[in-house]
Amino acid sequence: MDHEDPQTHLSTFYELAGTMGFQSGDLENVYMHLFPFSLAGKENEWLKSHPNQSLTR
């Protein structure tokens, strides 16, 4: 969120995504696919401004 600490955002994201029961070998792919949905506001607009709305490792 606009004023949320990035580390808090990531901790919450990993905690929530981890409850979905995916195999540990799949988690990185799951995180990469789900992370854009955790963004809102300016952060979401920033991601959408990048080619293919993509993140890289």
PDB file of C-alpha atoms in Angstrom:
ATOM      1  CA  MET A   1       0.000   0.000   0.000  1.00  0.00           C
ATOM      2  CA  ASP A   2       1.036   3.616  -0.368  1.00  0.00           C
ATOM      3  CA  HIS A   3       2.487   3.922   3.138  1.00  0.00           C
ATOM      4  CA  GLU A   4       3.162   0.296   3.949  1.00  0.00           C
ATOM      5  CA  ASP A   5       6.674  -0.788   4.758  1.00  0.00           C
ATOM      6  CA  PRO A   6       7.968  -3.010   1.902  1.00  0.00           C
ATOM      7  CA  GLN A   7       9.336  -5.607   4.338  1.00  0.00           C
ATOM      8  CA  THR A   8       5.972  -5.826   6.099  1.00  0.00           C
ATOM      9  CA  HIS A   9       4.230  -6.184   2.738  1.00  0.00           C
ATOM     10  CA  LEU A  10       6.542  -9.045   1.719  1.00  0.00           C
ATOM     11  CA  SER A  11       6.244 -10.791   5.086  1.00  0.00           C
ATOM     12  CA  THR A  12       2.454 -10.660   4.909  1.00  0.00           C
ATOM     13  CA  PHE A  13       2.480 -11.777   1.271  1.00  0.00           C
ATOM     14  CA  TYR A  14       4.709 -14.804   2.005  1.00  0.00           C
ATOM     15  CA  GLU A  15       2.636 -15.707   5.054  1.00  0.00           C
ATOM     16  CA  LEU A  16      -0.627 -15.634   3.091  1.00  0.00           C
ATOM     17  CA  ALA A  17       0.754 -17.374   0.000  1.00  0.00           C
ATOM     18  CA  GLY A  18       2.306 -20.034   2.213  1.00  0.00           C
ATOM     19  CA  THR A  19      -1.113 -21.048   3.522  1.00  0.00           C
ATOM     20  CA  MET A  20      -2.232 -22.158   0.058  1.00  0.00           C
ATOM     21  CA  GLY A  21      -0.640 -25.615   0.339  1.00  0.00           C
ATOM     22  CA  PHE A  22       1.685 -25.568  -2.673  1.00  0.00           C
ATOM     23  CA  GLN A  23       4.708 -27.867  -2.799  1.00  0.00           C
ATOM     24  CA  SER A  24       7.911 -26.142  -1.700  1.00  0.00           C
ATOM     25  CA  GLY A  25       9.486 -26.672  -5.146  1.00  0.00           C
ATOM     26  CA  ASP A  26       6.653 -24.685  -6.723  1.00  0.00           C
ATOM     27  CA  LEU A  27       6.672 -21.762  -4.296  1.00  0.00           C
ATOM     28  CA  GLU A  28       8.925 -19.439  -6.289  1.00  0.00           C
ATOM     29  CA  ASN A  29       6.677 -19.749  -9.356  1.00  0.00           C
ATOM     30  CA  VAL A  30       3.583 -19.310  -7.204  1.00  0.00           C
ATOM     31  CA  TYR A  31       5.061 -16.184  -5.621  1.00  0.00           C
ATOM     32  CA  MET A  32       5.990 -14.723  -9.018  1.00  0.00           C
ATOM     33  CA  HIS A  33       2.452 -15.275 -10.325  1.00  0.00           C
ATOM     34  CA  LEU A  34       0.615 -14.056  -7.221  1.00  0.00           C
ATOM     35  CA  PHE A  35       2.762 -11.072  -6.246  1.00  0.00           C
ATOM     36  CA  PRO A  36       1.274  -8.607  -8.776  1.00  0.00           C
ATOM     37  CA  PHE A  37      -2.141  -9.207  -7.197  1.00  0.00           C
ATOM     38  CA  SER A  38      -0.776  -8.028  -3.845  1.00  0.00           C
ATOM     39  CA  LEU A  39      -0.069  -4.546  -5.212  1.00  0.00           C
ATOM     40  CA  ALA A  40      -2.491  -1.635  -5.226  1.00  0.00           C
ATOM     41  CA  GLY A  41      -2.434   2.074  -5.976  1.00  0.00           C
ATOM     42  CA  LYS A  42       0.835   3.608  -7.139  1.00  0.00           C
ATOM     43  CA  GLU A  43       2.676   0.314  -6.791  1.00  0.00           C
ATOM     44  CA  ASN A  44       0.224  -1.427  -9.115  1.00  0.00           C
ATOM     45  CA  GLU A  45       0.467   1.423 -11.624  1.00  0.00           C
ATOM     46  CA  TRP A  46       4.268   1.212 -11.473  1.00  0.00           C
ATOM     47  CA  LEU A  47       4.193  -2.498 -12.308  1.00  0.00           C
ATOM     48  CA  LYS A  48       1.725  -1.954 -15.148  1.00  0.00           C
ATOM     49  CA  SER A  49       4.070   0.650 -16.652  1.00  0.00           C
ATOM     50  CA  HIS A  50       6.728  -2.016 -17.281  1.00  0.00           C
ATOM     51  CA  PRO A  51       6.851  -4.098 -20.480  1.00  0.00           C
ATOM     52  CA  ASN A  52       4.586  -7.134 -20.189  1.00  0.00           C
ATOM     53  CA  GLN A  53       3.836  -6.071 -16.605  1.00  0.00           C
ATOM     54  CA  SER A  54       6.620  -8.451 -15.648  1.00  0.00           C
ATOM     55  CA  LEU A  55       8.889  -9.054 -12.718  1.00  0.00           C
ATOM     56  CA  THR A  56      12.304 -10.642 -13.056  1.00  0.00           C
ATOM     57  CA  ARG A  57      14.332 -12.671 -10.637  1.00  0.00           C
TER      58      ARG A  57
END
